[in-house]
Coordinates of C-alpha atoms in Angstrom, one line a residue:
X193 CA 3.9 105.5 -83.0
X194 CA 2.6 102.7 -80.6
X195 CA 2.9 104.8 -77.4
X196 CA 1.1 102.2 -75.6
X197 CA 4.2 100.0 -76.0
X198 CA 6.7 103.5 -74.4
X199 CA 7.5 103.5 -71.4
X200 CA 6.8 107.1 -70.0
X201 CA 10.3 107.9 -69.3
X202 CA 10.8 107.7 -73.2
X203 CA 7.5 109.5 -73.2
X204 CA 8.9 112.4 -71.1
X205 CA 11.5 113.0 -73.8
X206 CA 9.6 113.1 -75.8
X207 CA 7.5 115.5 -75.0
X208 CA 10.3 118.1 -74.0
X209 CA 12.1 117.4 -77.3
X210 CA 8.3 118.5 -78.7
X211 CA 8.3 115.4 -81.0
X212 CA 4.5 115.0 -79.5
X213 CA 2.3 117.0 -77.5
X214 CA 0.4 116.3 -73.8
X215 CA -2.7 116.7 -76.3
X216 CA -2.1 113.8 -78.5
X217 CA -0.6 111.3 -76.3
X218 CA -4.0 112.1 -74.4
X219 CA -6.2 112.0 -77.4
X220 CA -4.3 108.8 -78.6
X221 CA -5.3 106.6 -75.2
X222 CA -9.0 108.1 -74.8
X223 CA -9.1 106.7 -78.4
X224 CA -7.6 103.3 -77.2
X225 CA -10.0 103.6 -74.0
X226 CA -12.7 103.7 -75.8
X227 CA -11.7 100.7 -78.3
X228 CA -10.7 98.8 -74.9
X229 CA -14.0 99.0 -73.3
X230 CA -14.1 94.9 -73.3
X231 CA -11.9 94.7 -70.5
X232 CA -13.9 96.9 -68.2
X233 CA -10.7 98.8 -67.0
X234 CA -12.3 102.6 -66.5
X235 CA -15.4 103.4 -64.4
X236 CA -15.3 106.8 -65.6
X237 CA -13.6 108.9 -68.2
X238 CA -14.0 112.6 -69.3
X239 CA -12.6 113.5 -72.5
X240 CA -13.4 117.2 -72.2
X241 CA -11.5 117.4 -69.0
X242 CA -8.2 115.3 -69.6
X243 CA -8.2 117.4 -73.1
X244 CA -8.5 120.6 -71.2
X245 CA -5.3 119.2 -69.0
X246 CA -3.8 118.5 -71.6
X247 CA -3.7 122.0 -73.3
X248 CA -2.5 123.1 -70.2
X249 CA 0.5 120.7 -69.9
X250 CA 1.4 121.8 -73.2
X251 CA 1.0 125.1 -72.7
X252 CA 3.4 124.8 -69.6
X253 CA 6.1 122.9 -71.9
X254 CA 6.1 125.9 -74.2
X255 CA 6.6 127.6 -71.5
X256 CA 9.9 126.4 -70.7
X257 CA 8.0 125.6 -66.7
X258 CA 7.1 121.7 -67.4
X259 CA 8.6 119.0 -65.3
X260 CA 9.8 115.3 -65.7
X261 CA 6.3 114.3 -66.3
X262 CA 4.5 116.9 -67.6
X263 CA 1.9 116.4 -70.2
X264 CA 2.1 112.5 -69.4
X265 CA -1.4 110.9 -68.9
X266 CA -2.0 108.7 -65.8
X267 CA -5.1 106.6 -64.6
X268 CA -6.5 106.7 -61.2
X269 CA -7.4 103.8 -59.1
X270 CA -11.1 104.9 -58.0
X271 CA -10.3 104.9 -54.8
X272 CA -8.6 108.1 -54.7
X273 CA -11.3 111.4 -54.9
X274 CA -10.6 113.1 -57.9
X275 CA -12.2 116.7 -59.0
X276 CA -14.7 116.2 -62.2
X277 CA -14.4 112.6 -62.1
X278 CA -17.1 110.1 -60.3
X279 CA -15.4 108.9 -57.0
X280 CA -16.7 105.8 -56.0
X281 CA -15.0 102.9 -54.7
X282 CA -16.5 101.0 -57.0
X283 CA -19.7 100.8 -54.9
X284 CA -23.2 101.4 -55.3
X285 CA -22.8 102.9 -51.6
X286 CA -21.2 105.6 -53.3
X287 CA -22.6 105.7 -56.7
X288 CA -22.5 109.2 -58.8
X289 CA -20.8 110.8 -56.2
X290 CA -18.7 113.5 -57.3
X291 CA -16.1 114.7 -54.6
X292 CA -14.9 118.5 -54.6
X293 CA -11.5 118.4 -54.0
X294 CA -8.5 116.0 -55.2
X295 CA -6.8 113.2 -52.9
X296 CA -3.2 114.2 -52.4
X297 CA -1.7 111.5 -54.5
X298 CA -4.1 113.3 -57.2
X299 CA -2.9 116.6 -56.6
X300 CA 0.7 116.0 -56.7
X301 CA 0.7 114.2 -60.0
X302 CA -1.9 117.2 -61.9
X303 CA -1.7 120.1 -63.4
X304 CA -0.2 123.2 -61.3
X305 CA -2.6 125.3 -59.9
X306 CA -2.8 128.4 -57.1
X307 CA -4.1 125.6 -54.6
X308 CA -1.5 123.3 -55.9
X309 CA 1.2 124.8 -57.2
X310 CA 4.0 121.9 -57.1
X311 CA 1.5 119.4 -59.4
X312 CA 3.6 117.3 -62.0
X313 CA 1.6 118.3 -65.0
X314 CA 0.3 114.8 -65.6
X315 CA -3.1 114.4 -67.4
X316 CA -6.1 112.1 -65.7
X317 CA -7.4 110.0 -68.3
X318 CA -10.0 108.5 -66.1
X319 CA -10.5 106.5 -62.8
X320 CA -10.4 102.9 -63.3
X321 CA -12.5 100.1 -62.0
X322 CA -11.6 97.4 -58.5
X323 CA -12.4 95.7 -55.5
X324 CA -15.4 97.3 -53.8
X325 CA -13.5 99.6 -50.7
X326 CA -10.5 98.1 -52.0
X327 CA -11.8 94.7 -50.7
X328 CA -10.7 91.9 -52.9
X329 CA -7.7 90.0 -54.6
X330 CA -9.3 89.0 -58.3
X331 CA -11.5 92.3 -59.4
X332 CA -14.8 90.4 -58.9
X333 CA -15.6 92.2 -56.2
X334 CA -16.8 95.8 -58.5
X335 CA -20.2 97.0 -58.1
X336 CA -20.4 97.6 -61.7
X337 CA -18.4 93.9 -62.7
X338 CA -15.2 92.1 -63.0
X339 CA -12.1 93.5 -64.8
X340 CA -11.1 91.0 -67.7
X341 CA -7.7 90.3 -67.5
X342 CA -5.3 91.6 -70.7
X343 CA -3.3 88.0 -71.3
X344 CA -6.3 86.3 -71.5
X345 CA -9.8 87.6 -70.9
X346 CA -11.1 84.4 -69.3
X347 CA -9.3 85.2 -66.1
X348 CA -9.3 87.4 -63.2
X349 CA -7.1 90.3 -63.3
X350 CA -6.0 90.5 -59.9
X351 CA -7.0 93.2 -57.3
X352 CA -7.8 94.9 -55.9
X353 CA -6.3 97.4 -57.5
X354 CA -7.5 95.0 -61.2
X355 CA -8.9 98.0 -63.2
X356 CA -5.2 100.0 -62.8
X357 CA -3.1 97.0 -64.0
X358 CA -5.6 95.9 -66.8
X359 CA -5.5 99.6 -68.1
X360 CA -1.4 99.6 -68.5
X361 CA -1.2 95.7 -69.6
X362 CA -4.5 96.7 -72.5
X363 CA -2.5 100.0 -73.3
X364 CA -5.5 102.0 -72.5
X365 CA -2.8 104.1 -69.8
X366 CA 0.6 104.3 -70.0
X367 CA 0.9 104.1 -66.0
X368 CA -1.5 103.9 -63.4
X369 CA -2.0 104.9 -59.6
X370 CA -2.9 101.7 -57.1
X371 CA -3.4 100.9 -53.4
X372 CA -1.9 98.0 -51.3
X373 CA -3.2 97.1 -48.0
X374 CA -2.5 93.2 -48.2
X375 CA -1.2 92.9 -51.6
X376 CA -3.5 94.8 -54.0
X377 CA -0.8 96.6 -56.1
X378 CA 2.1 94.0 -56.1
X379 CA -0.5 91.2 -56.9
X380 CA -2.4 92.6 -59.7
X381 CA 0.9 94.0 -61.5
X382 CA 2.5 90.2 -61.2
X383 CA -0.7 88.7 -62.7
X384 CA -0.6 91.4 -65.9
X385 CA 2.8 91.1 -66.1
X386 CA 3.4 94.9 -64.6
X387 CA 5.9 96.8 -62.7
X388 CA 4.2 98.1 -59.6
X389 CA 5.4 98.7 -56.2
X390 CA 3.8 99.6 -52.7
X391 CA 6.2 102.1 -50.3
X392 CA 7.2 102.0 -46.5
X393 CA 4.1 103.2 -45.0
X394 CA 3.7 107.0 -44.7
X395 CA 5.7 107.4 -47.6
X396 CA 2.2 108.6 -49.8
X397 CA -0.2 110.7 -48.5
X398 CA -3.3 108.7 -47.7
X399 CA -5.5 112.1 -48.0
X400 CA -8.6 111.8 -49.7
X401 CA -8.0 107.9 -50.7
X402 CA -11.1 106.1 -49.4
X403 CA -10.3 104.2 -46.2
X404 CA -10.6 100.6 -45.8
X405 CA -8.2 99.4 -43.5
X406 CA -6.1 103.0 -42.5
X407 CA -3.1 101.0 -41.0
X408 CA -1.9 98.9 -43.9
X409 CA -3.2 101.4 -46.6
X410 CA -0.3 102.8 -49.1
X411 CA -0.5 104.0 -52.6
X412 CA 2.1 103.2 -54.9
X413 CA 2.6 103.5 -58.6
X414 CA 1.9 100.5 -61.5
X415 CA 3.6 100.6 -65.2
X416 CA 5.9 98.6 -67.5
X417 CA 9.7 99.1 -66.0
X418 CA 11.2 100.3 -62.5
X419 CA 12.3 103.4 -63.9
X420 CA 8.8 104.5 -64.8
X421 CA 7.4 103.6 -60.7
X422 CA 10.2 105.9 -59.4
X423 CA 9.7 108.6 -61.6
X424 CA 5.8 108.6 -60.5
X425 CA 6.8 107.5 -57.2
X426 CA 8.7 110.4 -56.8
X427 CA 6.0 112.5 -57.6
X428 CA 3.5 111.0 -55.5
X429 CA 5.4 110.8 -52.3
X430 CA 5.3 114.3 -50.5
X431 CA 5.0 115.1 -46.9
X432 CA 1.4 116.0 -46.1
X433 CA -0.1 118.0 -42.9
X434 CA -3.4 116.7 -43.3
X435 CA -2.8 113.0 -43.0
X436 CA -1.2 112.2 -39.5
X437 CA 0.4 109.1 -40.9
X438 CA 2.7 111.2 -43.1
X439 CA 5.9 110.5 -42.5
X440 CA 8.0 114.1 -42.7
X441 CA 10.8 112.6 -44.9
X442 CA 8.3 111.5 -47.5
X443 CA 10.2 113.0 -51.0
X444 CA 12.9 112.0 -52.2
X445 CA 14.1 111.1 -56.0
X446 CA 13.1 107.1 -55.8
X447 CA 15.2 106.6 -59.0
X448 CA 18.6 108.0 -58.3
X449 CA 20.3 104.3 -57.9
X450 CA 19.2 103.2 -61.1
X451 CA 22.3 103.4 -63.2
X452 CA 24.6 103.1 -60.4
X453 CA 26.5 99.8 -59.1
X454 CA 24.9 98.4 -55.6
X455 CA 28.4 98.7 -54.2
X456 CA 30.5 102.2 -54.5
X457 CA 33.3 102.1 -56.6
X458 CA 32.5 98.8 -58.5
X459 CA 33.8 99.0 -62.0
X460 CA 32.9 95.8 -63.2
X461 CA 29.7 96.5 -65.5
X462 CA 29.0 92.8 -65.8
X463 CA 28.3 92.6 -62.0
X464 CA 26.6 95.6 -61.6
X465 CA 25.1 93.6 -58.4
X466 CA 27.9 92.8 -56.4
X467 CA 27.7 93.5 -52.7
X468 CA 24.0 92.6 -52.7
X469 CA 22.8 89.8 -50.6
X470 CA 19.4 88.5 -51.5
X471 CA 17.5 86.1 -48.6
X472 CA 15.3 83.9 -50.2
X473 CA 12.7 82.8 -47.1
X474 CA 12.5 79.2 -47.1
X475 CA 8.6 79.5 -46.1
X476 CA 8.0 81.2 -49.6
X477 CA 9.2 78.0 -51.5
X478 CA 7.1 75.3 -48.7
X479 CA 3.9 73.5 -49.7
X480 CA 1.5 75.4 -51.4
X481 CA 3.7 77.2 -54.0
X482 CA 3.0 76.2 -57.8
X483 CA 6.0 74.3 -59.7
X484 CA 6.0 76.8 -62.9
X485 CA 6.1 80.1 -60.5
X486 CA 9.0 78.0 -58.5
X487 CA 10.7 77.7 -61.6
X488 CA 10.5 81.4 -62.7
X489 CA 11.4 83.0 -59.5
X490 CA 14.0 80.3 -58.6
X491 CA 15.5 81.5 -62.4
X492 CA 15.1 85.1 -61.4
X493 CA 17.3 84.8 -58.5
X494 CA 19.7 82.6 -60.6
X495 CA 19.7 85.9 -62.9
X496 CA 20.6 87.8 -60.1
X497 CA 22.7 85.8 -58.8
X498 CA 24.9 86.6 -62.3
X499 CA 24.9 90.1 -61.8
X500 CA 26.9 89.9 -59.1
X501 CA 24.4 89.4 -56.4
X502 CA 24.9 86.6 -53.0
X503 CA 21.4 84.2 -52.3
X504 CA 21.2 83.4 -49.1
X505 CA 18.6 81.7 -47.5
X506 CA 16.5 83.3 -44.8
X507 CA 13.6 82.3 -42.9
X508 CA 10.2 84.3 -41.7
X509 CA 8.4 81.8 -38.9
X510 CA 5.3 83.4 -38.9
X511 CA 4.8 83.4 -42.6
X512 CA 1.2 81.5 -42.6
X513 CA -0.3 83.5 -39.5
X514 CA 0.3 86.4 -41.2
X515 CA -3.1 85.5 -43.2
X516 CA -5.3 85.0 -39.9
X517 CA -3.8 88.3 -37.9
X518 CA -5.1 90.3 -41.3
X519 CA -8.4 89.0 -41.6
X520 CA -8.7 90.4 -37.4
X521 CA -7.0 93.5 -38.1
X522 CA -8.0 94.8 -41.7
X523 CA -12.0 94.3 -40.9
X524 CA -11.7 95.5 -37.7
X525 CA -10.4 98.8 -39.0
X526 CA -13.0 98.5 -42.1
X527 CA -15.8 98.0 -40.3
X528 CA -14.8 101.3 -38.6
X529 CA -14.0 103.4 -41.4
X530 CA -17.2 102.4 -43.4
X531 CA -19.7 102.7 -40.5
X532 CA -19.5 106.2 -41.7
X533 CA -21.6 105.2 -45.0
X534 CA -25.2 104.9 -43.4
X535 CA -27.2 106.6 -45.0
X536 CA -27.4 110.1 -43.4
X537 CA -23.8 111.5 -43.0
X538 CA -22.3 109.3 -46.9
X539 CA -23.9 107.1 -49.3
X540 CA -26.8 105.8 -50.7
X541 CA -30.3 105.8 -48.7
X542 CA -32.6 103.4 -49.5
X543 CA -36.0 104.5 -50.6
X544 CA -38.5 102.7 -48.5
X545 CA -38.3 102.5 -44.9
X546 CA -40.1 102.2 -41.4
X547 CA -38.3 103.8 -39.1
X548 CA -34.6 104.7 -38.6
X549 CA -32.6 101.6 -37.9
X550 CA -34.7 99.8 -40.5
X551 CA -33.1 102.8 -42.5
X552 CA -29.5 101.8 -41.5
X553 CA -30.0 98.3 -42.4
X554 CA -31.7 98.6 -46.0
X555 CA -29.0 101.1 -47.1
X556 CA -26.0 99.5 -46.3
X557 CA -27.4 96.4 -47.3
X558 CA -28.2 97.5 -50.8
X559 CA -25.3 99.8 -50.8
X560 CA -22.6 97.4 -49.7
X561 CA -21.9 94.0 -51.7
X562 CA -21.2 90.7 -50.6
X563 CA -17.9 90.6 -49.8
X564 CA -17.6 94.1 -47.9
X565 CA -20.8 93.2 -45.7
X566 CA -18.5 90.1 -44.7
X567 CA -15.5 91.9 -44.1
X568 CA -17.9 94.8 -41.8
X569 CA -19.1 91.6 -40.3
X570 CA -15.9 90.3 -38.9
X571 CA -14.9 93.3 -37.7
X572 CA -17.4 94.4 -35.8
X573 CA -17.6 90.7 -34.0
X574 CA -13.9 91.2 -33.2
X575 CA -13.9 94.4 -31.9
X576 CA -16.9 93.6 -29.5
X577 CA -17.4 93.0 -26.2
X578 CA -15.5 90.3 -24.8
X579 CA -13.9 89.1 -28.4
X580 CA -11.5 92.2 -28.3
X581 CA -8.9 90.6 -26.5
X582 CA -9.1 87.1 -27.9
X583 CA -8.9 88.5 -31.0
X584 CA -8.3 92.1 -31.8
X585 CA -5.4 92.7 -29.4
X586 CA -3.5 89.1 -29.6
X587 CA -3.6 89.7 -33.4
X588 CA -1.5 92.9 -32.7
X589 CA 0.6 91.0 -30.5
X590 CA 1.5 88.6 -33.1
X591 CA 1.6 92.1 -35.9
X592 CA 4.7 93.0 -34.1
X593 CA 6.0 89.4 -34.2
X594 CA 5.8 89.5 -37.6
X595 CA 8.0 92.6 -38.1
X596 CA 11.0 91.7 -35.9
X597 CA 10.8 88.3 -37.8
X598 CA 11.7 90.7 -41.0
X599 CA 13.9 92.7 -38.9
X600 CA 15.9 89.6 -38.0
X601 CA 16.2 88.5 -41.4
X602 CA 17.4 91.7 -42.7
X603 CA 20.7 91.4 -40.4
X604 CA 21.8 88.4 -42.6
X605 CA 20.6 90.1 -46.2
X606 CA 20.0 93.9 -47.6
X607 CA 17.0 92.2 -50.1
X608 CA 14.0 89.4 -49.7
X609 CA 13.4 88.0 -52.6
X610 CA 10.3 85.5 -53.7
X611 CA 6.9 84.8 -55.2
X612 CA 4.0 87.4 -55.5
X613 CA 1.7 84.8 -55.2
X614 CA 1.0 80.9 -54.9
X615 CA -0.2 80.9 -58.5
X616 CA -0.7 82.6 -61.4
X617 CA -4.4 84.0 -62.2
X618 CA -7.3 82.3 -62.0
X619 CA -10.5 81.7 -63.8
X620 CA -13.5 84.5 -63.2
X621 CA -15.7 83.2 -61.0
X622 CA -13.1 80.2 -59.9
X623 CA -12.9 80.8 -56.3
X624 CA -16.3 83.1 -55.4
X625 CA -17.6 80.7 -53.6
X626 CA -15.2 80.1 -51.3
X627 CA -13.4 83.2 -50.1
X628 CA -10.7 81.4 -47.7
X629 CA -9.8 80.0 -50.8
X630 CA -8.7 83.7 -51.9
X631 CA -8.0 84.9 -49.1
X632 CA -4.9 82.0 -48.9
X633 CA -3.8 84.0 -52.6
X634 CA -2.5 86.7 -50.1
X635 CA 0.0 84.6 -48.4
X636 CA 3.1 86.3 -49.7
X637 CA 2.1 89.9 -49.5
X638 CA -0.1 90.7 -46.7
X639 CA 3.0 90.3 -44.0
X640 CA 4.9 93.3 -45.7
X641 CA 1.7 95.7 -45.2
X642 CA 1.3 94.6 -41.8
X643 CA 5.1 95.0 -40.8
X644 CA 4.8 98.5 -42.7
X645 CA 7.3 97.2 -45.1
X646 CA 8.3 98.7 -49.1
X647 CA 7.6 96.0 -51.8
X648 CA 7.5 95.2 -55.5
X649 CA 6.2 93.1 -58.2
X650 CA 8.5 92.9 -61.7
X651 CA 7.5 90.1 -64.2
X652 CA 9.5 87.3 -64.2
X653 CA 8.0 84.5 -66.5
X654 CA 5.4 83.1 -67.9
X655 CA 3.7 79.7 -67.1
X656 CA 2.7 77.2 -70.1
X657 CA -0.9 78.9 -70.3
X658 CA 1.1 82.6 -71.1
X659 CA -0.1 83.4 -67.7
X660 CA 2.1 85.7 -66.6
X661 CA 4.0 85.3 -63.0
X662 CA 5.4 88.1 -60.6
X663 CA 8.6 88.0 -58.5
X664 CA 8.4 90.1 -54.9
X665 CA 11.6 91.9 -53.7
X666 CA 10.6 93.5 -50.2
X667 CA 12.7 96.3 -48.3
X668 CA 13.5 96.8 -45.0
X669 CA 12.1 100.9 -44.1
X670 CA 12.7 103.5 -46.4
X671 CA 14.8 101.0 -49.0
X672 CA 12.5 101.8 -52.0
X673 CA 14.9 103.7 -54.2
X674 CA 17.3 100.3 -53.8
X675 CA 14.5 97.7 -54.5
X676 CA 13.8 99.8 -57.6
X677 CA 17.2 99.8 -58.6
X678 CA 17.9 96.0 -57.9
X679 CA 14.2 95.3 -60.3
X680 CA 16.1 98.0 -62.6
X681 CA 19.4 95.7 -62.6
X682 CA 17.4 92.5 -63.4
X683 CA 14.9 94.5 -66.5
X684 CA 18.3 95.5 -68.3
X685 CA 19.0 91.6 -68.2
X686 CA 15.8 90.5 -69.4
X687 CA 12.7 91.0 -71.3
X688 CA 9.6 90.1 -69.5
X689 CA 8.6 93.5 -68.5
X690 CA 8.8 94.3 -72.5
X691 CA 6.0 91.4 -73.7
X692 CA 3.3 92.7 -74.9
X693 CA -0.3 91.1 -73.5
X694 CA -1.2 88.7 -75.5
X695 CA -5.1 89.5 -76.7
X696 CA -4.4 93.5 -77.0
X697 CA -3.8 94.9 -80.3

């Protein structure tokens, strides 16, 4: 059996119909991890621990006590802490370092225990590779290297959540946990042709996920259809005490649309749709977008459009400043969180030194890599003395801006629909040099993390290169169980999300 083609819905049946156990779908992708080491997906894996998790998930399934996903094995983006695996951020800042307790998102999805007695039952295959601190939009970024992408290895596999999305598109995980704080699930997911979706903020527990920027940071789930996001979505979304972003109506079953018409009482199964207005934003189509990844979304809406849903088309003004008012905000709030990693409290300490600041400034300059020391850069600038103003606070200004400009739009239309990004992946090493250059790859996505805003990346073509290319459907608030089912809709109707990546055996 290929599981690494099943989605884990399939997977979860199974496993209750005991047609497999927790123990060999886990010993079956620590096999393909370790045949997949090429694409430099994992950071760390421990086959003695996700085989011990595995026994117990089985154990609870003979038990009669398993859940939905019980037994099911899931990666973990390295930016949550995880219990027996190396947490690290992918820095050197935080090399080895082995944290000794589990991130929320962590908790809910493992196996049951006294301290966590509502756990899923899933089994943690590893923690897989990204952008240093999250920082990043191509997985060149990684202390310990660039994550190859599945469709062809000569390109970047988005990020920064790279190492997640490579894992699922290589089959080396049959789903995979990612954060988004400008883009860094929906991106990554569009360029390996994955399902992957970031929630309204507050919706997942940031507890024990590794802070870079903590007002724009959500965790979401990545895998191959909509129906396998809301069943881990579901999972991972819990109200939590210790995070005081947690919003207190966090659970709910993200897949209980799926199956079901968008308007009550349709009959008509051919326009399952109908009802649904879907605003396309005419700044998403402007100058800058590529033809091919035009031509696919423009045919995904068309698709829509045949399943019974209305296009009409929108607008977002502030579209293009939403990519200066992150590059204030997200380093401003980075250089914060991090300044905690000097040496003495976190982190590495460098070994020669003369006196105490010289102490501050080796570590986190051998610690931190290029691109994180840019971003702590910026952010401290901003936030100084006589910049904060100019800089810091008008960029907040212009935040709000941004989210009644979404707000308006959603009183002509219940869906936005449009491109993930400009363009489909890039060659490694391509844009390094010049990071405005990759910062301007965010252009789509970072305006729904900074209006707090659910949305998700489903494959929608592929361009001549069999590059794969994402379509974005954003929410208004708390709209994530529609968006999945509207992505749901659109994957019975086609066969993108099925394709398997085209170097992985």
């Amino acid at each position: 059996m290929s599981w690494h083609n099943t989605p884990i819905a399939f997977m979860a049946k199974a496993l209750a119909a005991k047609e497999v156990s927790s123990k060999e779908l886990t010993t079956y992708f620590l096999d393909r991890i370790e045949a997949g080491k090429r694409w430099n997906a994992y950071l760390d894996v421990n086959a003695h621990l996700s085989l011990e998790q595995a026994n117990a998930a089985d154990a609870l399934i003979a038990a009669g006590k398993g859940g939905k996903l019980t037994g099911i094995p899931v990666a973990h983006k390295d930016v949550f802490v995880t219990r027996g695996w190396k947490s690290t951020a992918a820095s050197k800042m935080l090399d080895g370092y082995l944290s000794p307790f589990d991130a929320t998102v962590v908790a809910n999805l493992g196996i049951p225990s006294e301290a966590n007695p509502s756990g899923a039952g899933m089994v943690c295959l590893g923690k897989t590779n990204m952008d240093e601190f999250a920082m990043g939009s191509s997985n060149e970024n990684s202390a310990y290297g660039p994550v190859l992408n599945p469709w062809n290895a000569q390109y970047v596999s988005g990020g920064s959540s790279g190492g997640s999305a490579a894992a699922v598109a290589a089959g080396l995980a049959p789903i995979a946990t990612g954060t988004d704080t400008g883009g860094s699930i929906r991106q990554p997911a569009a360029f390996c042709s994955l399902t992957g979706i970031k929630p309204t903020y507050g919706r997942v527990s940031r507890y024990g996920m590794i802070a870079y920027a903590s007002s724009l940071d959500q965790a979401g789930p990545m895998g191959k259809t909509a129906e396998d996001c809301a069943m881990l979505l579901s999972a991972m979304s819990s109200h939590d005490p210790r995070d005081s972003t947690s919003l207190a109506d966090s659970g709910e079953d993200y897949g209980r649309y799926l199956n079901q018409p968008w308007r009550e009482g349709n009959t008509n199964p051919g326009k399952p749709l109908e009802g649904l207005r879907i605003g396309l934003p005419k700044e998403f189509f402007a100058e800058g977008l590529a033809q091919d990844v035009a031509n696919s979304v423009n045919a995904a809406a068309k698709a829509l459009q045949d399943l019974g849903a209305t296009l009409i088309e929108v607008s977002l003004p502030k579209t293009k400043l939403s990519i200066p008012v992150y590059y204030v905000l997200a380093p401003a709030e980075a250089s914060s969180n991090l300044s905690r990693f000097d040496g003495v409290r976190y982190g590495h300490r460098a070994k020669e030194y003369r006196d105490l600041g010289d102490m501050y400034q080796k570590s986190r300059t051998e610690g931190f890599g290029a691109e994180v020391r840019r971003r702590i850069l910026i952010g401290a600038y901003v936030l100084s003395h006589g910049y904060y103003d100019a800089y810091y606070l008008q960029a907040q200004k212009i935040r709000r801006i941004i989210a009644a400009d979404f707000q308006a739009a959603f009183n002509q239309c219940d869906v936005i629909l449009g491109p993930v990004a400009p363009d489909v992946a890039w060659r490694l090493g391509e844009k390094s040099k010049d990071p405005v250059q990759m910062y301007l790859e965010d252009i789509y996505t970072l305006s729904t993390n900074l209006a707090g805003l659910p949305a998700m990346s489903i494959p929608c073509g592929f361009n001549p290169n069999n590059l794969p290319i994402g379509l974005q459907l954003i929410g208004n608030y708390f709209s994530e169980a529609r968006l999945l089912q509207v992505a749901h809709q659109y994957q019975q109707a086609s066969d993108w999300h099925l394709r398997q990546a085209s170097e992985v055996a």
